[in-house]
Coordinates of C-alpha atoms and ligand atoms in Angstrom, one line a residue:
X140 CA -3.1 -6.3 -29.9
X141 CA -4.9 -8.2 -27.1
X142 CA -8.4 -8.1 -25.7
X143 CA -7.8 -7.7 -22.0
X144 CA -10.4 -7.8 -19.2
X145 CA -9.5 -6.4 -15.8
X146 CA -11.6 -7.3 -12.8
X147 CA -11.7 -4.2 -10.5
X148 CA -11.1 -0.5 -11.1
X149 CA -9.1 0.4 -8.0
X150 CA -5.9 2.4 -8.0
X151 CA -3.9 -0.4 -9.6
X152 CA -6.6 -1.8 -11.9
X153 CA -7.0 1.6 -13.5
X154 CA -3.3 2.3 -13.7
X155 CA -2.6 -1.1 -15.3
X156 CA -5.6 -0.6 -17.7
X157 CA -4.0 2.7 -18.9
X158 CA -0.6 1.1 -19.3
X159 CA -2.1 -1.7 -21.5
X160 CA -4.4 0.6 -23.5
X161 CA -1.3 2.8 -24.3
X162 CA 0.4 -0.4 -25.5
X163 CA -2.5 -0.7 -28.1
X164 CA -4.3 -3.5 -26.2
X165 CA -8.1 -3.2 -26.0
X166 CA -9.0 -3.0 -22.3
X167 CA -12.3 -3.4 -20.5
X168 CA -12.4 -2.8 -16.8
X169 CA -15.4 -4.2 -14.9
X170 CA -15.9 -2.4 -11.6
X171 CA -18.5 -3.5 -9.1
X172 CA -19.1 -0.1 -7.5
X173 CA -21.6 1.8 -9.5
X174 CA -21.2 5.5 -8.7
X175 CA -19.7 7.6 -11.5
X176 CA -16.5 9.6 -10.8
X177 CA -17.2 12.6 -8.6
X178 CA -16.6 16.0 -10.1
X179 CA -13.8 17.2 -7.7
X180 CA -11.7 16.0 -4.8
X181 CA -14.0 17.4 -2.1
X182 CA -17.1 15.6 -3.6
X183 CA -15.0 12.4 -3.8
X184 CA -14.2 12.8 -0.1
X185 CA -17.7 13.7 0.9
X186 CA -19.8 11.4 -1.3
X187 CA -18.0 8.7 -3.2
X188 CA -19.4 5.3 -2.2
X189 CA -16.5 2.8 -2.7
X190 CA -17.8 -0.2 -0.8
X191 CA -15.5 -2.4 -2.9
X192 CA -12.4 -0.8 -1.2
X193 CA -12.6 -1.3 2.6
X194 CA -9.7 1.0 3.2
X195 CA -11.1 3.9 1.1
X196 CA -11.6 6.2 4.2
X197 CA -8.3 5.3 5.8
X198 CA -5.1 7.4 5.4
X199 CA -2.8 6.6 2.4
X200 CA 0.7 7.7 1.5
X201 CA 1.9 7.2 -2.1
X202 CA 5.5 6.3 -1.9
X203 CA 8.3 7.6 -4.2
X204 CA 8.2 4.4 -6.2
X205 CA 4.5 5.0 -7.0
X206 CA 5.3 8.6 -8.1
X207 CA 8.3 7.4 -10.1
X208 CA 6.2 4.8 -12.0
X209 CA 3.4 7.4 -12.7
X210 CA 5.9 10.0 -14.0
X211 CA 7.6 7.4 -16.2
X212 CA 4.6 5.6 -17.6
X213 CA 1.5 7.7 -16.9
X214 CA 2.7 11.3 -16.6
X215 CA -0.8 12.7 -17.2
X216 CA -2.0 10.8 -14.1
X217 CA 0.9 12.3 -12.0
X218 CA -0.1 15.7 -13.3
X219 CA -3.8 15.2 -12.5
X220 CA -2.9 14.1 -9.0
X221 CA -0.8 17.3 -8.6
X222 CA -3.5 19.5 -10.1
X223 CA -6.1 18.1 -7.7
X224 CA -4.0 19.2 -4.8
X225 CA -1.6 16.5 -3.8
X226 CA 1.3 17.6 -1.6
X227 CA 4.7 17.0 -3.2
X228 CA 7.4 16.7 -0.5
X229 CA 10.9 15.4 -0.1
X230 CA 12.2 14.5 3.3
X231 CA 15.8 15.0 2.3
X232 CA 15.2 18.6 1.0
X233 CA 13.1 19.3 4.1
X234 CA 15.6 18.0 6.7
X235 CA 18.5 19.9 8.3
X236 CA 22.0 19.7 6.7
X237 CA 23.3 18.0 9.9
X238 CA 21.1 15.0 8.9
X239 CA 21.3 15.1 5.1
X240 CA 25.0 16.2 4.8
X241 CA 23.7 18.8 2.2
X242 CA 22.0 18.2 -1.1
X243 CA 23.3 15.5 -3.4
X244 CA 22.6 14.6 -7.1
X245 CA 19.7 12.2 -7.2
X246 CA 17.9 13.5 -4.1
X247 CA 14.9 14.3 -6.2
X248 CA 14.1 10.6 -6.2
X249 CA 12.8 11.0 -2.7
X250 CA 9.9 13.2 -3.9
X251 CA 6.6 11.7 -2.7
X252 CA 3.0 12.7 -3.7
X253 CA 0.5 12.5 -0.9
X254 CA -3.2 12.9 -0.8
X255 CA -6.4 11.4 0.6
X256 CA -7.2 8.1 -1.1
X257 CA -10.4 9.4 -2.5
X258 CA -8.7 12.3 -4.1
X259 CA -5.9 10.2 -5.6
X260 CA -8.3 7.5 -6.8
X261 CA -10.6 10.1 -8.4
X262 CA -7.6 11.7 -10.3
X263 CA -6.4 8.2 -11.5
X264 CA -10.0 7.2 -12.6
X265 CA -10.6 10.5 -14.4
X266 CA -7.6 10.1 -16.6
X267 CA -8.4 6.4 -17.2
X268 CA -11.9 7.1 -18.3
X269 CA -10.6 9.5 -21.0
X270 CA -8.0 7.0 -22.3
X271 CA -8.6 5.7 -25.8
X272 CA -8.9 1.9 -26.0
X273 CA -10.0 1.7 -22.4
X274 CA -13.6 1.1 -21.4
X275 CA -14.8 1.1 -17.8
X276 CA -18.1 -0.6 -16.9
X277 CA -19.2 0.6 -13.5
X278 CA -21.9 -1.1 -11.4
X279 CA -21.1 -4.6 -12.9
X280 CA -19.6 -7.4 -10.8
X281 CA -17.7 -10.3 -12.2
X282 CA -19.4 -13.4 -10.9
X283 CA -17.3 -16.2 -12.5
X284 CA -14.9 -17.3 -15.3
X285 CA -15.6 -18.7 -18.8
X286 CA -13.6 -21.6 -20.0
X287 CA -12.4 -22.7 -23.5
X288 CA -10.0 -25.2 -25.2
X289 CA -7.1 -26.0 -23.0
X290 CA -3.6 -24.8 -23.8
X291 CA -2.0 -27.3 -21.4
X292 CA -3.7 -30.7 -21.1
X293 CA -5.7 -31.0 -17.9
X294 CA -5.3 -27.3 -17.0
X295 CA -8.5 -25.2 -17.6
X296 CA -8.1 -22.2 -19.9
X297 CA -10.0 -19.0 -19.1
X298 CA -11.5 -17.1 -22.1
X299 CA -13.5 -14.4 -20.3
X300 CA -15.9 -13.7 -17.4
X301 CA -19.5 -13.9 -16.5
X302 CA -21.0 -10.8 -14.9
X303 CA -23.6 -10.4 -12.3
X304 CA -26.1 -9.2 -14.9
X305 CA -25.6 -12.5 -16.9
X306 CA -23.4 -11.1 -19.6
X307 CA -20.5 -13.0 -21.0
X308 CA -17.4 -11.0 -21.8
X309 CA -14.7 -12.7 -23.8
X310 CA -11.0 -11.8 -23.6
X311 CA -7.6 -13.1 -24.5
X312 CA -6.4 -12.4 -21.0
X313 CA -8.4 -11.9 -17.7
X314 CA -6.5 -9.9 -15.1
X315 CA -7.7 -10.1 -11.5
X316 CA -7.3 -6.7 -9.9
X317 CA -10.1 -7.3 -7.4
X318 CA -8.1 -6.3 -4.4
X319 CA -7.4 -8.1 -1.1
X320 CA -10.9 -9.8 -1.0
X321 CA -10.7 -11.1 -4.6
X322 CA -12.9 -14.2 -5.1
X323 CA -10.5 -15.7 -7.8
X324 CA -10.0 -19.1 -6.0
X325 CA -13.7 -19.8 -5.9
X326 CA -14.1 -18.8 -9.5
X327 CA -11.2 -21.1 -10.5
X328 CA -12.7 -24.0 -8.5
X329 CA -16.1 -23.5 -10.1
X330 CA -14.3 -23.9 -13.5
X331 CA -12.8 -27.2 -12.4
X332 CA -9.3 -25.8 -11.7
X333 CA -7.2 -26.4 -8.6
X334 CA -7.4 -23.7 -6.1
X335 CA -4.3 -21.4 -6.0
X336 CA -2.0 -21.8 -3.0
X337 CA -2.8 -19.1 -0.5
X338 CA -0.4 -18.3 2.3
X339 CA -2.2 -16.2 5.0
X340 CA -0.8 -14.7 8.1
X341 CA -3.8 -14.3 10.4
X342 CA -2.2 -11.9 12.7
X343 CA -2.8 -8.2 12.0
X344 CA -3.0 -4.7 13.0
X345 CA -5.9 -2.4 13.8
X346 CA -5.9 1.2 12.6
X347 CA -7.6 4.1 14.4
X348 CA -7.4 7.1 12.0
X349 CA -8.8 10.6 11.5
X350 CA -8.3 13.3 8.9
X351 CA -7.9 17.0 9.7
X352 CA -7.8 20.3 7.7
X353 CA -5.5 23.2 8.4
X354 CA -7.0 26.4 9.8
X355 CA -4.2 28.5 8.4
X356 CA -3.2 26.7 5.1
X357 CA -0.1 25.1 6.7
X358 CA 0.6 21.5 7.4
X359 CA 2.1 20.5 10.7
X360 CA 5.9 20.2 10.8
X361 CA 7.1 16.6 10.8
X362 CA 9.2 15.8 13.9
X363 CA 10.5 12.5 12.7
X364 CA 9.5 9.9 10.2
X365 CA 5.9 9.4 9.1
X366 CA 5.6 6.1 11.0
X367 CA 6.8 6.3 14.6
X368 CA 6.8 3.3 17.0
X369 CA 5.6 4.2 20.6
X370 CA 6.0 1.0 22.5
X371 CA 2.9 -1.2 21.9
X372 CA 1.4 1.2 19.4
X373 CA 2.7 3.1 16.4
X374 CA 1.7 6.6 15.2
X375 CA 1.4 7.4 11.5
X376 CA 1.2 11.0 10.4
X377 CA 0.6 11.7 6.7
X378 CA 0.2 15.0 4.9
X379 CA -2.6 14.9 2.4
X380 CA -4.1 17.1 -0.3
X381 CA -5.7 20.5 -0.1
X382 CA -4.5 21.4 3.4
X383 CA -5.6 18.1 4.9
X384 CA -3.6 15.5 6.8
X385 CA -4.2 12.3 8.6
X386 CA -3.2 10.9 12.0
X387 CA -3.5 7.2 12.7
X388 CA -2.7 5.0 15.7
X389 CA -1.8 1.5 14.9
X390 CA -2.2 -1.4 17.4
X391 CA -2.1 -5.1 17.3
X392 CA -5.6 -6.3 16.4
X393 CA -5.4 -8.9 19.3
X394 CA -4.7 -6.1 21.8
X395 CA -8.3 -5.6 22.9
X396 CA -7.1 -3.5 25.9
X397 CA -6.5 -0.7 23.4
X398 CA -9.9 -0.8 21.7
X399 CA -11.0 2.2 23.7
X400 CA -9.1 4.1 21.0
X401 CA -12.2 3.9 18.9
X402 CA -13.6 6.7 21.1
X403 CA -12.8 10.2 19.9
X404 CA -11.9 11.6 23.4
X405 CA -9.7 8.6 24.3
X406 CA -8.0 8.7 20.9
X407 CA -7.3 12.4 21.2
X408 CA -6.0 12.1 24.7
X409 CA -3.6 9.4 23.6
X410 CA -2.3 11.3 20.6
X411 CA -1.7 14.4 22.8
X412 CA 0.5 12.2 25.0
X413 CA 2.9 11.4 22.2
X414 CA 5.4 14.3 22.1
X415 CA 6.3 14.2 18.4
X416 CA 2.7 13.6 17.3
X417 CA 0.5 15.8 19.5
X418 CA 0.7 19.0 17.3
X419 CA -0.8 17.0 14.4
X420 CA -4.1 17.5 16.2
X421 CA -4.0 21.2 15.8
X422 CA -6.5 21.5 12.9
X423 CA -10.2 20.9 12.3
X424 CA -11.2 17.3 12.1
X425 CA -13.0 16.5 8.9
X426 CA -14.5 13.3 10.3
X427 CA -16.7 13.2 13.3
X428 CA -15.5 9.8 14.4
X429 CA -12.4 7.6 14.5
X430 CA -12.3 5.4 11.4
X431 CA -11.1 1.9 12.2
X432 CA -10.1 -1.1 10.2
X433 CA -8.9 -4.5 11.4
X434 CA -8.5 -8.0 10.2
X435 CA -6.0 -7.0 7.6
X436 CA -4.1 -10.1 6.6
X437 CA -0.8 -10.5 4.8
X438 CA -1.9 -12.8 2.0
X439 CA 0.1 -14.3 -0.9
X440 CA -1.6 -16.2 -3.7
X441 CA 0.4 -18.5 -5.9
X442 CA -1.3 -19.3 -9.2
X443 CA 1.6 -21.7 -10.2
X444 CA 1.9 -24.0 -7.2
X445 CA 4.6 -26.6 -7.8
X446 CA 5.5 -24.9 -11.0
X447 CA 2.2 -25.8 -12.7
X448 CA -0.5 -23.2 -13.5
X449 CA -3.9 -23.7 -11.9
X450 CA -5.3 -22.2 -15.1
X451 CA -4.1 -20.4 -18.2
X452 CA -5.6 -17.1 -19.6
X453 CA -5.8 -15.6 -16.1
X454 CA -3.4 -13.7 -13.9
X455 CA -3.6 -11.9 -10.6
X456 CA -2.0 -8.5 -10.0
X457 CA -1.4 -6.2 -7.0
X458 CA -3.5 -6.9 -3.9
X459 CA -5.4 -9.7 -5.7
X460 CA -2.0 -11.4 -5.9
X461 CA -0.5 -10.5 -2.6
X462 CA -1.4 -7.9 0.0
X463 CA 0.6 -6.8 3.0
X464 CA -0.2 -5.0 6.1
X465 CA -0.5 -1.3 5.1
X466 CA 1.4 0.5 7.9
X467 CA 4.4 0.7 5.6
X468 CA 2.3 2.3 2.9
X469 CA 3.7 0.1 0.1
X470 CA 0.6 -1.4 -1.4
X471 CA 0.1 1.0 -4.3
X472 CA 3.9 1.0 -5.1
X473 CA 4.2 -2.8 -5.1
X474 CA 0.9 -3.0 -7.1
X475 CA 2.1 -0.6 -9.8
X476 CA 5.5 -2.4 -10.0
X477 CA 3.5 -5.6 -10.6
X478 CA 1.5 -3.8 -13.2
X479 CA 4.7 -2.7 -15.0
X480 CA 5.9 -6.3 -14.8
X481 CA 2.8 -7.6 -16.6
X482 CA 2.9 -4.8 -19.2
X483 CA 6.5 -5.7 -19.9
X484 CA 5.8 -9.5 -20.0
X485 CA 3.0 -8.9 -22.5
X486 CA 5.5 -6.9 -24.7
X487 CA 7.9 -9.8 -24.7
X488 CA 5.4 -12.7 -24.8
X489 CA 2.0 -12.0 -26.4
X490 CA -1.2 -13.9 -25.5
X491 CA -1.0 -16.4 -28.4
X492 CA 0.8 -18.9 -26.2
X493 CA -1.1 -18.6 -22.9
X494 CA 1.1 -21.2 -21.1
X495 CA 4.3 -19.3 -22.0
X496 CA 2.7 -16.0 -21.0
X497 CA 1.6 -17.3 -17.6
X498 CA 5.0 -18.8 -16.9
X499 CA 6.8 -15.7 -18.0
X500 CA 4.6 -13.5 -15.7
X501 CA 5.1 -15.9 -12.8
X502 CA 8.9 -15.5 -13.3
X503 CA 8.7 -11.7 -13.6
X504 CA 6.5 -11.6 -10.4
X505 CA 9.1 -13.6 -8.5
X506 CA 11.9 -11.4 -9.7
X507 CA 10.3 -8.0 -9.3
X508 CA 7.6 -7.9 -6.6
X509 CA 8.0 -11.1 -4.6
X510 CA 11.1 -9.8 -2.7
X511 CA 9.1 -6.6 -1.7
X512 CA 6.3 -8.8 -0.4
X513 CA 8.7 -11.0 1.6
X514 CA 10.6 -8.1 3.2
X515 CA 7.3 -6.3 4.1
X516 CA 6.0 -9.5 5.6
X517 CA 9.1 -10.0 7.7
X518 CA 8.8 -6.4 9.0
X519 CA 5.1 -6.9 9.9
X520 CA 5.8 -10.2 11.7
X521 CA 8.6 -8.6 13.8
X522 CA 6.6 -5.5 14.6
X523 CA 3.6 -7.5 15.7
X524 CA 5.7 -9.7 17.9
X525 CA 7.6 -6.7 19.3
X526 CA 4.3 -4.9 20.2
X527 CA 3.1 -8.1 21.9
X528 CA 6.3 -8.4 23.9
X529 CA 6.2 -4.7 24.9
X530 CA 2.6 -5.1 26.1
X531 CA 3.7 -8.0 28.3
X532 CA 6.6 -6.0 29.7
X533 CA 9.1 -8.3 27.9
X534 CA 12.1 -7.5 25.6
X535 CA 11.7 -8.7 22.1
X536 CA 14.9 -10.3 20.9
X537 CA 14.3 -12.7 18.1
X538 CA 18.0 -13.2 17.3
X539 CA 17.3 -12.3 13.6
X540 CA 20.0 -10.2 12.0
X541 CA 17.5 -8.7 9.6
X542 CA 15.5 -7.4 12.5
X543 CA 18.6 -6.0 14.2
X544 CA 19.7 -4.3 10.9
X545 CA 16.2 -2.7 10.4
X546 CA 16.2 -1.3 13.9
X547 CA 19.9 -0.1 13.7
X548 CA 19.3 1.5 10.3
X549 CA 16.3 3.5 11.6
X550 CA 18.4 4.6 14.5
X551 CA 21.4 5.5 12.4
X552 CA 19.3 7.4 9.7
X553 CA 19.2 10.8 11.4
X554 CA 22.9 10.4 12.5
X555 CA 24.5 9.6 9.1
X556 CA 23.6 11.0 5.7
X557 CA 24.3 7.7 3.9
X558 CA 22.2 5.8 6.4
X559 CA 19.5 8.4 6.0
X560 CA 19.3 7.9 2.2
X561 CA 19.5 4.1 2.5
X562 CA 16.6 4.2 5.0
X563 CA 14.5 6.2 2.6
X564 CA 15.5 4.0 -0.4
X565 CA 14.0 1.0 1.5
X566 CA 11.0 2.8 3.0
X567 CA 10.0 4.4 -0.3
X568 CA 10.2 1.1 -2.3
X569 CA 13.1 2.3 -4.3
X570 CA 15.7 -0.3 -3.3
X571 CA 15.4 -3.6 -1.5
X572 CA 17.2 -3.8 1.8
X573 CA 19.8 -6.3 0.5
X574 CA 20.7 -3.9 -2.3
X575 CA 20.7 -0.7 -0.2
X576 CA 22.7 -2.2 2.6
X577 CA 25.3 -3.7 0.3
X578 CA 26.6 -0.2 -0.6
X579 CA 30.3 0.0 0.2
X580 CA 30.9 1.1 3.8
X581 CA 27.2 1.3 4.7
X582 CA 27.1 -1.7 6.9
X583 CA 29.9 -0.3 9.0
X584 CA 28.1 3.1 9.3
X585 CA 24.9 1.4 10.4
X586 CA 26.8 -0.5 13.1
X587 CA 28.7 2.6 14.2
X588 CA 25.7 4.9 14.4
X589 CA 22.8 2.4 15.0
X590 CA 24.1 -0.4 17.2
X591 CA 22.9 1.4 20.3
X592 CA 19.3 1.5 19.1
X593 CA 18.1 -0.4 22.2
X594 CA 19.3 2.5 24.4
X595 CA 17.0 5.0 22.6
X596 CA 14.8 6.7 25.2
X597 CA 11.0 6.4 24.7
X598 CA 9.3 9.7 25.4
X599 CA 5.7 8.5 25.2
X600 CA 3.5 6.9 27.8
X601 CA 4.5 3.5 29.2
X602 CA 2.1 0.6 28.9
X603 CA 0.2 1.4 32.1
X604 CA -0.3 5.0 31.1
X605 CA -1.3 4.1 27.6
X606 CA -4.0 1.8 28.9
X607 CA -5.3 4.5 31.2
X608 CA -5.3 7.1 28.3
X609 CA -7.1 4.7 25.9
X610 CA -9.7 3.6 28.4
X611 CA -10.4 6.6 30.6
Ligands
LIG994 C1 -5.9 0.5 6.0 C2 -5.1 0.5 4.7 C3 -4.2 1.5 4.5 C4 -3.4 1.5 3.4 N1 -2.5 2.5 3.2 C5 -1.7 2.5 2.1 C6 -0.8 3.5 1.9 O1 -0.6 4.5 2.7 N2 0.0 3.5 0.7 C7 -0.2 2.5 -0.2 O2 0.5 2.5 -1.2 N3 -1.0 1.5 0.0 C8 -1.8 1.5 1.1 N4 -2.7 0.5 1.3 C9 -2.8 -0.6 0.3 C10 -3.6 -0.1 -0.9 O3 -4.8 0.4 -0.5 C11 -3.8 -1.3 -1.9 O4 -2.5 -1.9 -2.1 C12 -4.3 -0.8 -3.2 O5 -5.6 -0.3 -3.0 C13 -4.4 -2.0 -4.2 O6 -5.0 -1.6 -5.4 P1 -5.9 -2.6 -6.2 O7 -6.3 -1.9 -7.4 O8 -5.1 -3.9 -6.4 O9 -7.1 -3.0 -5.3 P2 -8.3 -2.1 -4.7 O10 -7.9 -0.7 -4.6 O11 -8.7 -2.8 -3.4 O12 -9.4 -2.2 -5.7 C14 -10.1 -3.4 -6.0 C15 -11.3 -3.1 -6.8 O13 -11.9 -4.3 -7.3 C16 -13.3 -4.2 -7.3 N5 -13.9 -5.5 -7.3 C17 -13.6 -6.5 -6.4 N6 -14.3 -7.6 -6.7 C18 -14.9 -7.3 -7.9 C19 -15.7 -8.1 -8.7 N7 -16.1 -9.4 -8.5 N8 -16.2 -7.5 -9.9 C20 -15.9 -6.2 -10.2 N9 -15.2 -5.5 -9.4 C21 -14.6 -6.0 -8.3 C22 -13.6 -3.4 -6.0 O14 -14.8 -2.7 -6.0 C23 -12.4 -2.4 -6.1 O15 -12.8 -1.2 -6.8 C24 -3.5 0.5 2.4 C25 -4.4 -0.6 2.7 C26 -5.2 -0.6 3.8 C27 -6.1 -1.8 4.1

């Protein structure tokens, strides 16, 4: 049994806390935001102040991998999310036979749960707070780390945290789940440790989102995938809980010419001009403005630069470790995969040897979640460069086979049932591209059905029309 302290009670911090408490560890979660858990999803949507999570009001989709992990490890959380109104959907079961080739064994793995972030987080937090062995302290911020005798000569060892109200909380292991703005490097430096190695891509996207509620209890019909590129913008349509859904336009954060999309009328006019998206406006908006978020970096934090830990007794999980641009909706899935990796590492290597634990977790991170970070980063970089080229009237042709394959697979997906499933396996964080694309015969199918992806007609507005719509 280990005394564990988790910094941050977001979707992954709470999920990891439950996993560890159920493995008989004693878990304390310290969460800066003070407000208690709202009584139901609507109160969470209307009144829950979550200043610690910038993206709290932005649309979220919880991919099949997230659902799968919950159903395997935290089935009561999956049930609570369902009870609170999440939509369970499956794009294979919902698509015509001409695309799917008919049902196949294993298609249930494409089930996704979707709901507003506030609703999902409330359900997760409610189950966490009733979990034996797990204590959540709300309204307390971690302000720094406590040190103790070194496990490796010259490498500081963390033995707990100092909180904003001056308390010292000791623990065998401190886990940073403080999200993408985690202050861990500063805390480590203050303890005399080296700073971790941060790799940051300063490019980014800007999101313009709005939630709606159905007038008749029906969600709009999806005419294509949830994320659809329309030249220099993308459109993201997500079903949510309790007859709600979200529509988001995604642009390059450097593309200031599109900032007119912050205006409700310009945003609506632009969405109406996207043929497969326009009907998602046919509901009642439940926000009186367009919610925007920008400056979202892809950031990767290495606590073992050059193979030597910056400190022992502390690890970083989920967004605190690495966060990607969110348009692929992978953050919670990658975060919970990382949580599983830590839980499993602790099962194999207890906390008695902090150096071995840190090294084993670094190895597990590299094997399980690092490849997902890298593939998502590669997608983001290409999409940003592609948006930029389109805005300048150029053709984006990086000569990268991975980019060509991604585009060809997306084009082949509605034309071949195997390509369709491989596309979903990758999109839903079920299988890495190199695994899904290595299936016998798949490469040939993607080439046969997807090689012409550059010829796909674009039905939306061209760049000049887009600028006019966004700025009229
Ligand atoms: C615009 C946007 C849209 C996204 N959409 C999706 C999506 O569709 N699907 C998906 O899977 N992912 C999505 N993500 C990513 C997802 O939100 C994150 O991956 C996920 O929230 C990570 O969970 P976490 O628990 O690691 O961190 P967070 O949820 O960010 O929680 C961090 C917590 O730590 C607390 N905290 C921070 N510092 C301290 C401190 N010093 N002391 C105490 N507490 C502290 C904060 O208050 C917060 O509660 C999106 C992200 C963004 C930005």
